[in-house]
Amino acid sequence: MAGKEHAGSEVSQALIRYLNCLNDDNKSNRKRALENIRKEIVDRVLSASAAQDLFEELLKPLLKCLADPMEKCRELALQMLSDLMGKVPSPEKGLPYLISTVVHRLGSPAILEPAEELRLALVELMTLTVEVCGKHLAPYLDDMVQILQKTIVDPFPDVKKESCKCAEMFAKSIPEHFHMQAESLIKPLMQTISHQHSKVRVAVIRTTGTVVQYGSGKSVDDVLSHLAQRLFDDAVQVRQAVTDVVGNWLLELRDRYSYFHKLIPLLLSSFNDEMPAVRDSAVSYWKAVGEKWQKENEEDLKDKLDFSGVPPALYPVGVERPSLGCRELVFRNLTKILPAISNDIRDWVVGTRIKASQLLAVLLLHAEDHITQHMELILTTLYSACCDEEMQVISNCVKSAELIGTFVNPEVFVKMILQALQKAACPAHLMVLAAVLKGCSRQALQPYLKVIGDTVSHPDVCQASEKVIFMEQLMDCIRALIEICGEDCRIIILELFKVLITIQSFQSTQELHSKVLETMNSLAKVQNLDSYLDLYRLHMVQLLEWTSAAHQHWTSYSVERVQFETVIIYSGPVIGEVLPIFIPILKESLQPDQDPEVRLKLFTVLSKLLLNADETVNSQGQFIGYAEILIKDILVPNLHWHVGRVTAAIRMTAISCLWALLHSQLLSAEQALNVHEPLIPLVIATLDEDSKITRLTACRVIRAVLQFCGQYFDPDKLNKIYPDVLREGSVIFPVLLLREIDAVKHKHRSTFYCDQLLQHIQSSEAIAKGGSASVAITCS
């Protein structure tokens, strides 16, 4: 010990000359003096008292050197100060001089230290000072905060990080006093929290956590929005830092009960982080928070603790049920959290909407049946979110809706969702309904199937829009009912079938059409039928009555007309089993006094049926009994000439139907004789139509009629028919007609008319009108 004391005495004597040189005007002399001083004190083994004496002797001269114009001198002085502060037993004795000097260098309105490396060294010195002095810094609280306010916003990133480290240590070293000035550091921290360097952001976030933790607690509101923004940070470390800070606040913050409703959403948002480490950390913190709160409120939860072991029947598979403490925390704060989520889920920033939708699902999973009292706000939020352009938002909201079906009594959600549908049906309402149904149980839904079926099949709902997305969501509702309720759907099978027919009427894509047929087959299996055709067979009469209830008032925009057409087209052979109902409806709808466009569309459908008669209207071989009615009461009235393009199109489709009828051999010779008297003049009149297709079809009809009953025609009738046909043929296909006339000319009693017709056809004007159709008629 005596040797160490003697060594200290020698060092003091050696330093006297060097210390005097520190005041020299020559910067080289000052630098040399500092270097010599360092050589003297470095690696010297001194006693505690000798080291303390040396520290006190050198402190003021070295602090004075911090203002030296030469950067190297300032650097050497800082190095020696750092060495001495870490070795002396009582460094706090130098605090009055050290703190005032650093405040002057770093805490002034304009930072006096120009070198960023030296500013970093100064902050490191302050960190060391906090470490070795601890509680002795309490009297210097204001000065320390003044320094940190400046250094936290320093342009040099390393200074920022070191300042954050210093602030954390300082807060922990004097917790009894720090709260008085903690709020002063919030502003500079929040100015730095979005720094471009992720390590700086991490340091600021962790420091913010400590400052708020040891502060008065009033600063939580000031930092929450900034921390929430950091949850969208690209750096995993930043998101992890936010999770750690919020988790610790929920566990340790003195006034945490007042901020549960603000902190819980931040922690639960990390449940859906893309990185497993962040997710696991958030789950771990949340479990600890729930357990701690549960212990603190054990008396209040005594009854629930005894009966909280069994999860709901349809609890999501593979999902661990949160503890009672976690569930109660969410339930008790849900009233304050939900409005904020509802607002964020409509935010213009996509990331915010995604986070809000993810958080909503997590909250509903915790709240379970307690969400019943918040159903109005939740459903409104889901309706809005399901209209989002971002698919991830929609997907998350569908999960939330399924949880509603799992936890809420159908009596509540069925009434509320169906009221929304009846008020103004839209795809979002249907999407939510389908998801809720998927989350519900068969037994719970069974009492409400009838009201659901009646509502979705109501024209104001199922016919509210013709858009594909609306039809897809409507079909999803039907599929959900079939999937969940199975055979229970028999009581509403007709209503569901009507909805599917409506979708099929409006469908505009092949994919949607395929899905409709697939769903129809699933519906048929509910009834133990083989295919959707059996469904048509079972309900065909009811479907025709449903679609034709107001057929006298059909227009081109009538949905019922489109549904009627869909039924008769897709029912296939079943339509042939209900001809006594089908033909009268067709007859009334195709009278000349009905809407022309409606008649045009119905004739088009009828012609398709007649071209494939054996698989449609004549599937039972009974159509021949209605063929004469079809011609006399439907086709003949519509072949009369009326002015207008639409009526011309009607005549064209009517003559096409007549040709399809004759071509399919659905008319007997006897029937042909019965109808040819009123029919042939009208058909011949159509030879004067502007449409080449109409004229050609008329020729084909005349040929078919002649094939059926031509042998019963007397010569005078034929003489009246064929000149018109041949004259029209000269326009349709003059080259072929020349050949045909020349071949049969010798069979006529007189060749006068044939010669005259040949001269007409051979003229250039007639040749110029030649078409590409052919006329096949036998003159006998």
PDB file of N, CA and C in Angstrom, residues 450-535:
ATOM      1  N   LYS A 450     -86.377 -21.686 -42.379  1.00  0.00           N
ATOM      2  CA  LYS A 450     -87.517 -21.193 -43.163  1.00  0.00           C
ATOM      3  C   LYS A 450     -87.420 -19.693 -43.412  1.00  0.00           C
ATOM      4  N   VAL A 451     -87.113 -18.941 -42.374  1.00  0.00           N
ATOM      5  CA  VAL A 451     -87.030 -17.485 -42.548  1.00  0.00           C
ATOM      6  C   VAL A 451     -85.827 -17.116 -43.424  1.00  0.00           C
ATOM      7  N   ILE A 452     -84.741 -17.864 -43.305  1.00  0.00           N
ATOM      8  CA  ILE A 452     -83.583 -17.601 -44.162  1.00  0.00           C
ATOM      9  C   ILE A 452     -83.930 -17.894 -45.615  1.00  0.00           C
ATOM     10  N   GLY A 453     -84.561 -19.044 -45.840  1.00  0.00           N
ATOM     11  CA  GLY A 453     -84.948 -19.409 -47.212  1.00  0.00           C
ATOM     12  C   GLY A 453     -85.910 -18.414 -47.823  1.00  0.00           C
ATOM     13  N   ASP A 454     -86.907 -17.984 -47.054  1.00  0.00           N
ATOM     14  CA  ASP A 454     -87.888 -17.014 -47.566  1.00  0.00           C
ATOM     15  C   ASP A 454     -87.226 -15.683 -47.903  1.00  0.00           C
ATOM     16  N   THR A 455     -86.253 -15.290 -47.075  1.00  0.00           N
ATOM     17  CA  THR A 455     -85.610 -13.987 -47.294  1.00  0.00           C
ATOM     18  C   THR A 455     -84.712 -13.997 -48.519  1.00  0.00           C
ATOM     19  N   VAL A 456     -83.830 -14.987 -48.615  1.00  0.00           N
ATOM     20  CA  VAL A 456     -82.892 -14.995 -49.749  1.00  0.00           C
ATOM     21  C   VAL A 456     -83.598 -15.257 -51.071  1.00  0.00           C
ATOM     22  N   SER A 457     -84.774 -15.912 -51.036  1.00  0.00           N
ATOM     23  CA  SER A 457     -85.505 -16.164 -52.287  1.00  0.00           C
ATOM     24  C   SER A 457     -86.469 -15.036 -52.640  1.00  0.00           C
ATOM     25  N   HIS A 458     -86.588 -14.042 -51.773  1.00  0.00           N
ATOM     26  CA  HIS A 458     -87.484 -12.916 -52.058  1.00  0.00           C
ATOM     27  C   HIS A 458     -86.908 -12.111 -53.223  1.00  0.00           C
ATOM     28  N   PRO A 459     -87.770 -11.685 -54.144  1.00  0.00           N
ATOM     29  CA  PRO A 459     -87.271 -10.934 -55.320  1.00  0.00           C
ATOM     30  C   PRO A 459     -86.429  -9.716 -54.965  1.00  0.00           C
ATOM     31  N   ASP A 460     -86.769  -9.026 -53.873  1.00  0.00           N
ATOM     32  CA  ASP A 460     -86.000  -7.844 -53.495  1.00  0.00           C
ATOM     33  C   ASP A 460     -84.571  -8.187 -53.085  1.00  0.00           C
ATOM     34  N   VAL A 461     -84.329  -9.443 -52.774  1.00  0.00           N
ATOM     35  CA  VAL A 461     -82.990  -9.877 -52.367  1.00  0.00           C
ATOM     36  C   VAL A 461     -82.266 -10.567 -53.518  1.00  0.00           C
ATOM     37  N   CYS A 462     -82.855 -11.659 -54.010  1.00  0.00           N
ATOM     38  CA  CYS A 462     -82.134 -12.440 -55.025  1.00  0.00           C
ATOM     39  C   CYS A 462     -82.108 -11.767 -56.396  1.00  0.00           C
ATOM     40  N   GLN A 463     -82.949 -10.759 -56.598  1.00  0.00           N
ATOM     41  CA  GLN A 463     -82.946 -10.048 -57.871  1.00  0.00           C
ATOM     42  C   GLN A 463     -82.426  -8.615 -57.720  1.00  0.00           C
ATOM     43  N   ALA A 464     -81.732  -8.350 -56.613  1.00  0.00           N
ATOM     44  CA  ALA A 464     -81.301  -6.978 -56.331  1.00  0.00           C
ATOM     45  C   ALA A 464     -80.223  -6.495 -57.284  1.00  0.00           C
ATOM     46  N   SER A 465     -79.450  -7.415 -57.845  1.00  0.00           N
ATOM     47  CA  SER A 465     -78.361  -7.025 -58.751  1.00  0.00           C
ATOM     48  C   SER A 465     -78.076  -8.163 -59.718  1.00  0.00           C
ATOM     49  N   GLU A 466     -77.607  -7.781 -60.902  1.00  0.00           N
ATOM     50  CA  GLU A 466     -77.233  -8.783 -61.895  1.00  0.00           C
ATOM     51  C   GLU A 466     -75.721  -8.957 -61.983  1.00  0.00           C
ATOM     52  N   LYS A 467     -74.967  -8.277 -61.116  1.00  0.00           N
ATOM     53  CA  LYS A 467     -73.512  -8.362 -61.154  1.00  0.00           C
ATOM     54  C   LYS A 467     -73.051  -9.754 -60.748  1.00  0.00           C
ATOM     55  N   VAL A 468     -71.945 -10.165 -61.327  1.00  0.00           N
ATOM     56  CA  VAL A 468     -71.425 -11.504 -61.075  1.00  0.00           C
ATOM     57  C   VAL A 468     -71.089 -11.690 -59.600  1.00  0.00           C
ATOM     58  N   ILE A 469     -70.459 -10.673 -58.979  1.00  0.00           N
ATOM     59  CA  ILE A 469     -70.055 -10.808 -57.585  1.00  0.00           C
ATOM     60  C   ILE A 469     -71.256 -10.997 -56.674  1.00  0.00           C
ATOM     61  N   PHE A 470     -72.364 -10.347 -56.986  1.00  0.00           N
ATOM     62  CA  PHE A 470     -73.579 -10.503 -56.187  1.00  0.00           C
ATOM     63  C   PHE A 470     -74.099 -11.926 -56.313  1.00  0.00           C
ATOM     64  N   MET A 471     -74.124 -12.438 -57.541  1.00  0.00           N
ATOM     65  CA  MET A 471     -74.621 -13.795 -57.777  1.00  0.00           C
ATOM     66  C   MET A 471     -73.718 -14.840 -57.118  1.00  0.00           C
ATOM     67  N   GLU A 472     -72.412 -14.596 -57.134  1.00  0.00           N
ATOM     68  CA  GLU A 472     -71.484 -15.538 -56.500  1.00  0.00           C
ATOM     69  C   GLU A 472     -71.713 -15.604 -54.993  1.00  0.00           C
ATOM     70  N   GLN A 473     -71.898 -14.451 -54.370  1.00  0.00           N
ATOM     71  CA  GLN A 473     -72.129 -14.435 -52.921  1.00  0.00           C
ATOM     72  C   GLN A 473     -73.486 -15.034 -52.563  1.00  0.00           C
ATOM     73  N   LEU A 474     -74.474 -14.795 -53.417  1.00  0.00           N
ATOM     74  CA  LEU A 474     -75.790 -15.386 -53.202  1.00  0.00           C
ATOM     75  C   LEU A 474     -75.701 -16.913 -53.258  1.00  0.00           C
ATOM     76  N   MET A 475     -74.927 -17.414 -54.221  1.00  0.00           N
ATOM     77  CA  MET A 475     -74.766 -18.865 -54.347  1.00  0.00           C
ATOM     78  C   MET A 475     -73.969 -19.430 -53.164  1.00  0.00           C
ATOM     79  N   ASP A 476     -72.999 -18.650 -52.657  1.00  0.00           N
ATOM     80  CA  ASP A 476     -72.243 -19.094 -51.483  1.00  0.00           C
ATOM     81  C   ASP A 476     -73.161 -19.286 -50.282  1.00  0.00           C
ATOM     82  N   CYS A 477     -74.159 -18.432 -50.156  1.00  0.00           N
ATOM     83  CA  CYS A 477     -75.126 -18.591 -49.066  1.00  0.00           C
ATOM     84  C   CYS A 477     -75.883 -19.917 -49.196  1.00  0.00           C
ATOM     85  N   ILE A 478     -76.304 -20.225 -50.424  1.00  0.00           N
ATOM     86  CA  ILE A 478     -77.025 -21.482 -50.662  1.00  0.00           C
ATOM     87  C   ILE A 478     -76.122 -22.669 -50.353  1.00  0.00           C
ATOM     88  N   ARG A 479     -74.888 -22.596 -50.815  1.00  0.00           N
ATOM     89  CA  ARG A 479     -73.958 -23.712 -50.587  1.00  0.00           C
ATOM     90  C   ARG A 479     -73.653 -23.882 -49.104  1.00  0.00           C
ATOM     91  N   ALA A 480     -73.556 -22.763 -48.392  1.00  0.00           N
ATOM     92  CA  ALA A 480     -73.315 -22.848 -46.949  1.00  0.00           C
ATOM     93  C   ALA A 480     -74.478 -23.531 -46.242  1.00  0.00           C
ATOM     94  N   LEU A 481     -75.703 -23.177 -46.632  1.00  0.00           N
ATOM     95  CA  LEU A 481     -76.876 -23.817 -46.037  1.00  0.00           C
ATOM     96  C   LEU A 481     -76.891 -25.311 -46.314  1.00  0.00           C
ATOM     97  N   ILE A 482     -76.589 -25.685 -47.555  1.00  0.00           N
ATOM     98  CA  ILE A 482     -76.582 -27.108 -47.913  1.00  0.00           C
ATOM     99  C   ILE A 482     -75.493 -27.848 -47.149  1.00  0.00           C
ATOM    100  N   GLU A 483     -74.309 -27.223 -47.070  1.00  0.00           N
ATOM    101  CA  GLU A 483     -73.167 -27.858 -46.407  1.00  0.00           C
ATOM    102  C   GLU A 483     -73.404 -28.045 -44.914  1.00  0.00           C
ATOM    103  N   ILE A 484     -73.973 -27.053 -44.249  1.00  0.00           N
ATOM    104  CA  ILE A 484     -74.137 -27.113 -42.803  1.00  0.00           C
ATOM    105  C   ILE A 484     -75.390 -27.883 -42.401  1.00  0.00           C
ATOM    106  N   CYS A 485     -76.495 -27.622 -43.084  1.00  0.00           N
ATOM    107  CA  CYS A 485     -77.788 -28.173 -42.641  1.00  0.00           C
ATOM    108  C   CYS A 485     -78.184 -29.480 -43.316  1.00  0.00           C
ATOM    109  N   GLY A 486     -77.605 -29.774 -44.471  1.00  0.00           N
ATOM    110  CA  GLY A 486     -77.868 -31.061 -45.109  1.00  0.00           C
ATOM    111  C   GLY A 486     -79.349 -31.312 -45.348  1.00  0.00           C
ATOM    112  N   GLU A 487     -79.829 -32.433 -44.842  1.00  0.00           N
ATOM    113  CA  GLU A 487     -81.215 -32.843 -45.103  1.00  0.00           C
ATOM    114  C   GLU A 487     -82.242 -31.912 -44.479  1.00  0.00           C
ATOM    115  N   ASP A 488     -81.811 -31.116 -43.509  1.00  0.00           N
ATOM    116  CA  ASP A 488     -82.753 -30.153 -42.920  1.00  0.00           C
ATOM    117  C   ASP A 488     -83.220 -29.120 -43.936  1.00  0.00           C
ATOM    118  N   CYS A 489     -82.466 -28.980 -45.020  1.00  0.00           N
ATOM    119  CA  CYS A 489     -82.814 -27.994 -46.050  1.00  0.00           C
ATOM    120  C   CYS A 489     -84.014 -28.427 -46.887  1.00  0.00           C
ATOM    121  N   ARG A 490     -84.525 -29.620 -46.660  1.00  0.00           N
ATOM    122  CA  ARG A 490     -85.675 -30.083 -47.450  1.00  0.00           C
ATOM    123  C   ARG A 490     -86.882 -29.160 -47.290  1.00  0.00           C
ATOM    124  N   ILE A 491     -86.994 -28.532 -46.137  1.00  0.00           N
ATOM    125  CA  ILE A 491     -88.164 -27.669 -45.913  1.00  0.00           C
ATOM    126  C   ILE A 491     -88.083 -26.384 -46.728  1.00  0.00           C
ATOM    127  N   ILE A 492     -86.902 -26.053 -47.231  1.00  0.00           N
ATOM    128  CA  ILE A 492     -86.764 -24.834 -48.041  1.00  0.00           C
ATOM    129  C   ILE A 492     -86.134 -25.161 -49.393  1.00  0.00           C
ATOM    130  N   ILE A 493     -86.261 -26.410 -49.818  1.00  0.00           N
ATOM    131  CA  ILE A 493     -85.561 -26.806 -51.044  1.00  0.00           C
ATOM    132  C   ILE A 493     -86.091 -26.062 -52.259  1.00  0.00           C
ATOM    133  N   LEU A 494     -87.405 -25.796 -52.294  1.00  0.00           N
ATOM    134  CA  LEU A 494     -87.966 -25.063 -53.426  1.00  0.00           C
ATOM    135  C   LEU A 494     -87.459 -23.626 -53.443  1.00  0.00           C
ATOM    136  N   GLU A 495     -87.380 -22.997 -52.282  1.00  0.00           N
ATOM    137  CA  GLU A 495     -86.889 -21.619 -52.206  1.00  0.00           C
ATOM    138  C   GLU A 495     -85.432 -21.537 -52.677  1.00  0.00           C
ATOM    139  N   LEU A 496     -84.632 -22.499 -52.240  1.00  0.00           N
ATOM    140  CA  LEU A 496     -83.220 -22.498 -52.653  1.00  0.00           C
ATOM    141  C   LEU A 496     -83.101 -22.766 -54.145  1.00  0.00           C
ATOM    142  N   PHE A 497     -83.948 -23.629 -54.638  1.00  0.00           N
ATOM    143  CA  PHE A 497     -83.927 -23.950 -56.078  1.00  0.00           C
ATOM    144  C   PHE A 497     -84.307 -22.721 -56.894  1.00  0.00           C
ATOM    145  N   LYS A 498     -85.257 -21.950 -56.398  1.00  0.00           N
ATOM    146  CA  LYS A 498     -85.653 -20.727 -57.106  1.00  0.00           C
ATOM    147  C   LYS A 498     -84.486 -19.727 -57.155  1.00  0.00           C
ATOM    148  N   VAL A 499     -83.747 -19.647 -56.047  1.00  0.00           N
ATOM    149  CA  VAL A 499     -82.596 -18.742 -56.023  1.00  0.00           C
ATOM    150  C   VAL A 499     -81.555 -19.168 -57.051  1.00  0.00           C
ATOM    151  N   LEU A 500     -81.293 -20.464 -57.116  1.00  0.00           N
ATOM    152  CA  LEU A 500     -80.307 -20.970 -58.076  1.00  0.00           C
ATOM    153  C   LEU A 500     -80.762 -20.729 -59.516  1.00  0.00           C
ATOM    154  N   ILE A 501     -82.051 -20.852 -59.764  1.00  0.00           N
ATOM    155  CA  ILE A 501     -82.582 -20.570 -61.107  1.00  0.00           C
ATOM    156  C   ILE A 501     -82.414 -19.091 -61.432  1.00  0.00           C
ATOM    157  N   THR A 502     -82.629 -18.235 -60.432  1.00  0.00           N
ATOM    158  CA  THR A 502     -82.430 -16.793 -60.642  1.00  0.00           C
ATOM    159  C   THR A 502     -80.979 -16.498 -60.989  1.00  0.00           C
ATOM    160  N   ILE A 503     -80.055 -17.126 -60.266  1.00  0.00           N
ATOM    161  CA  ILE A 503     -78.630 -16.937 -60.558  1.00  0.00           C
ATOM    162  C   ILE A 503     -78.324 -17.425 -61.966  1.00  0.00           C
ATOM    163  N   GLN A 504     -78.897 -18.558 -62.311  1.00  0.00           N
ATOM    164  CA  GLN A 504     -78.664 -19.107 -63.649  1.00  0.00           C
ATOM    165  C   GLN A 504     -79.231 -18.195 -64.730  1.00  0.00           C
ATOM    166  N   SER A 505     -80.281 -17.493 -64.402  1.00  0.00           N
ATOM    167  CA  SER A 505     -80.891 -16.581 -65.376  1.00  0.00           C
ATOM    168  C   SER A 505     -79.985 -15.390 -65.662  1.00  0.00           C
ATOM    169  N   PHE A 506     -79.260 -14.959 -64.625  1.00  0.00           N
ATOM    170  CA  PHE A 506     -78.414 -13.780 -64.764  1.00  0.00           C
ATOM    171  C   PHE A 506     -76.965 -14.107 -65.077  1.00  0.00           C
ATOM    172  N   GLN A 507     -76.570 -15.376 -64.939  1.00  0.00           N
ATOM    173  CA  GLN A 507     -75.157 -15.745 -65.064  1.00  0.00           C
ATOM    174  C   GLN A 507     -74.603 -15.313 -66.417  1.00  0.00           C
ATOM    175  N   SER A 508     -73.367 -14.813 -66.345  1.00  0.00           N
ATOM    176  CA  SER A 508     -72.731 -14.304 -67.569  1.00  0.00           C
ATOM    177  C   SER A 508     -71.394 -14.972 -67.834  1.00  0.00           C
ATOM    178  N   THR A 509     -70.989 -15.904 -66.970  1.00  0.00           N
ATOM    179  CA  THR A 509     -69.722 -16.586 -67.185  1.00  0.00           C
ATOM    180  C   THR A 509     -69.936 -18.093 -67.126  1.00  0.00           C
ATOM    181  N   GLN A 510     -69.120 -18.816 -67.856  1.00  0.00           N
ATOM    182  CA  GLN A 510     -69.224 -20.260 -67.872  1.00  0.00           C
ATOM    183  C   GLN A 510     -68.879 -20.854 -66.514  1.00  0.00           C
ATOM    184  N   GLU A 511     -67.929 -20.219 -65.824  1.00  0.00           N
ATOM    185  CA  GLU A 511     -67.527 -20.701 -64.497  1.00  0.00           C
ATOM    186  C   GLU A 511     -68.691 -20.645 -63.521  1.00  0.00           C
ATOM    187  N   LEU A 512     -69.423 -19.523 -63.542  1.00  0.00           N
ATOM    188  CA  LEU A 512     -70.575 -19.383 -62.654  1.00  0.00           C
ATOM    189  C   LEU A 512     -71.659 -20.389 -63.013  1.00  0.00           C
ATOM    190  N   HIS A 513     -71.855 -20.606 -64.310  1.00  0.00           N
ATOM    191  CA  HIS A 513     -72.851 -21.588 -64.766  1.00  0.00           C
ATOM    192  C   HIS A 513     -72.509 -22.981 -64.236  1.00  0.00           C
ATOM    193  N   SER A 514     -71.238 -23.349 -64.308  1.00  0.00           N
ATOM    194  CA  SER A 514     -70.814 -24.666 -63.825  1.00  0.00           C
ATOM    195  C   SER A 514     -71.049 -24.791 -62.321  1.00  0.00           C
ATOM    196  N   LYS A 515     -70.771 -23.713 -61.592  1.00  0.00           N
ATOM    197  CA  LYS A 515     -70.981 -23.742 -60.151  1.00  0.00           C
ATOM    198  C   LYS A 515     -72.465 -23.887 -59.810  1.00  0.00           C
ATOM    199  N   VAL A 516     -73.317 -23.227 -60.600  1.00  0.00           N
ATOM    200  CA  VAL A 516     -74.754 -23.322 -60.351  1.00  0.00           C
ATOM    201  C   VAL A 516     -75.231 -24.754 -60.531  1.00  0.00           C
ATOM    202  N   LEU A 517     -74.802 -25.396 -61.627  1.00  0.00           N
ATOM    203  CA  LEU A 517     -75.204 -26.785 -61.862  1.00  0.00           C
ATOM    204  C   LEU A 517     -74.676 -27.709 -60.761  1.00  0.00           C
ATOM    205  N   GLU A 518     -73.462 -27.444 -60.322  1.00  0.00           N
ATOM    206  CA  GLU A 518     -72.882 -28.250 -59.242  1.00  0.00           C
ATOM    207  C   GLU A 518     -73.692 -28.083 -57.952  1.00  0.00           C
ATOM    208  N   THR A 519     -74.084 -26.846 -57.661  1.00  0.00           N
ATOM    209  CA  THR A 519     -74.880 -26.591 -56.460  1.00  0.00           C
ATOM    210  C   THR A 519     -76.268 -27.206 -56.581  1.00  0.00           C
ATOM    211  N   MET A 520     -76.841 -27.166 -57.775  1.00  0.00           N
ATOM    212  CA  MET A 520     -78.150 -27.802 -57.995  1.00  0.00           C
ATOM    213  C   MET A 520     -78.065 -29.305 -57.738  1.00  0.00           C
ATOM    214  N   ASN A 521     -76.985 -29.921 -58.189  1.00  0.00           N
ATOM    215  CA  ASN A 521     -76.821 -31.360 -57.952  1.00  0.00           C
ATOM    216  C   ASN A 521     -76.668 -31.649 -56.452  1.00  0.00           C
ATOM    217  N   SER A 522     -75.959 -30.758 -55.731  1.00  0.00           N
ATOM    218  CA  SER A 522     -75.832 -30.919 -54.280  1.00  0.00           C
ATOM    219  C   SER A 522     -77.196 -30.786 -53.603  1.00  0.00           C
ATOM    220  N   LEU A 523     -78.005 -29.867 -54.102  1.00  0.00           N
ATOM    221  CA  LEU A 523     -79.354 -29.687 -53.562  1.00  0.00           C
ATOM    222  C   LEU A 523     -80.217 -30.914 -53.835  1.00  0.00           C
ATOM    223  N   ALA A 524     -80.021 -31.523 -55.015  1.00  0.00           N
ATOM    224  CA  ALA A 524     -80.782 -32.733 -55.351  1.00  0.00           C
ATOM    225  C   ALA A 524     -80.430 -33.875 -54.403  1.00  0.00           C
ATOM    226  N   LYS A 525     -79.153 -33.981 -54.017  1.00  0.00           N
ATOM    227  CA  LYS A 525     -78.736 -35.049 -53.105  1.00  0.00           C
ATOM    228  C   LYS A 525     -79.377 -34.890 -51.733  1.00  0.00           C
ATOM    229  N   VAL A 526     -79.634 -33.623 -51.349  1.00  0.00           N
ATOM    230  CA  VAL A 526     -80.334 -33.390 -50.074  1.00  0.00           C
ATOM    231  C   VAL A 526     -81.692 -34.066 -50.088  1.00  0.00           C
ATOM    232  N   GLN A 527     -82.316 -34.095 -51.255  1.00  0.00           N
ATOM    233  CA  GLN A 527     -83.637 -34.692 -51.421  1.00  0.00           C
ATOM    234  C   GLN A 527     -83.529 -36.153 -51.849  1.00  0.00           C
ATOM    235  N   ASN A 528     -82.309 -36.710 -51.823  1.00  0.00           N
ATOM    236  CA  ASN A 528     -82.057 -38.093 -52.254  1.00  0.00           C
ATOM    237  C   ASN A 528     -82.429 -38.307 -53.719  1.00  0.00           C
ATOM    238  N   LEU A 529     -82.140 -37.303 -54.540  1.00  0.00           N
ATOM    239  CA  LEU A 529     -82.385 -37.397 -55.977  1.00  0.00           C
ATOM    240  C   LEU A 529     -81.060 -37.546 -56.707  1.00  0.00           C
ATOM    241  N   ASP A 530     -81.119 -38.024 -57.945  1.00  0.00           N
ATOM    242  CA  ASP A 530     -79.896 -38.314 -58.690  1.00  0.00           C
ATOM    243  C   ASP A 530     -79.245 -37.066 -59.277  1.00  0.00           C
ATOM    244  N   SER A 531     -80.062 -36.157 -59.802  1.00  0.00           N
ATOM    245  CA  SER A 531     -79.500 -34.971 -60.434  1.00  0.00           C
ATOM    246  C   SER A 531     -80.484 -33.817 -60.351  1.00  0.00           C
ATOM    247  N   TYR A 532     -80.031 -32.663 -60.840  1.00  0.00           N
ATOM    248  CA  TYR A 532     -80.891 -31.480 -60.787  1.00  0.00           C
ATOM    249  C   TYR A 532     -82.124 -31.629 -61.665  1.00  0.00           C
ATOM    250  N   LEU A 533     -82.058 -32.491 -62.693  1.00  0.00           N
ATOM    251  CA  LEU A 533     -83.248 -32.715 -63.531  1.00  0.00           C
ATOM    252  C   LEU A 533     -84.384 -33.319 -62.717  1.00  0.00           C
ATOM    253  N   ASP A 534     -84.026 -34.152 -61.734  1.00  0.00           N
ATOM    254  CA  ASP A 534     -85.065 -34.709 -60.857  1.00  0.00           C
ATOM    255  C   ASP A 534     -85.685 -33.629 -59.991  1.00  0.00           C
ATOM    256  N   LEU A 535     -84.872 -32.601 -59.653  1.00  0.00           N
ATOM    257  CA  LEU A 535     -85.432 -31.458 -58.926  1.00  0.00           C
ATOM    258  C   LEU A 535     -86.450 -30.724 -59.784  1.00  0.00           C
TER     259      LEU A 535
END
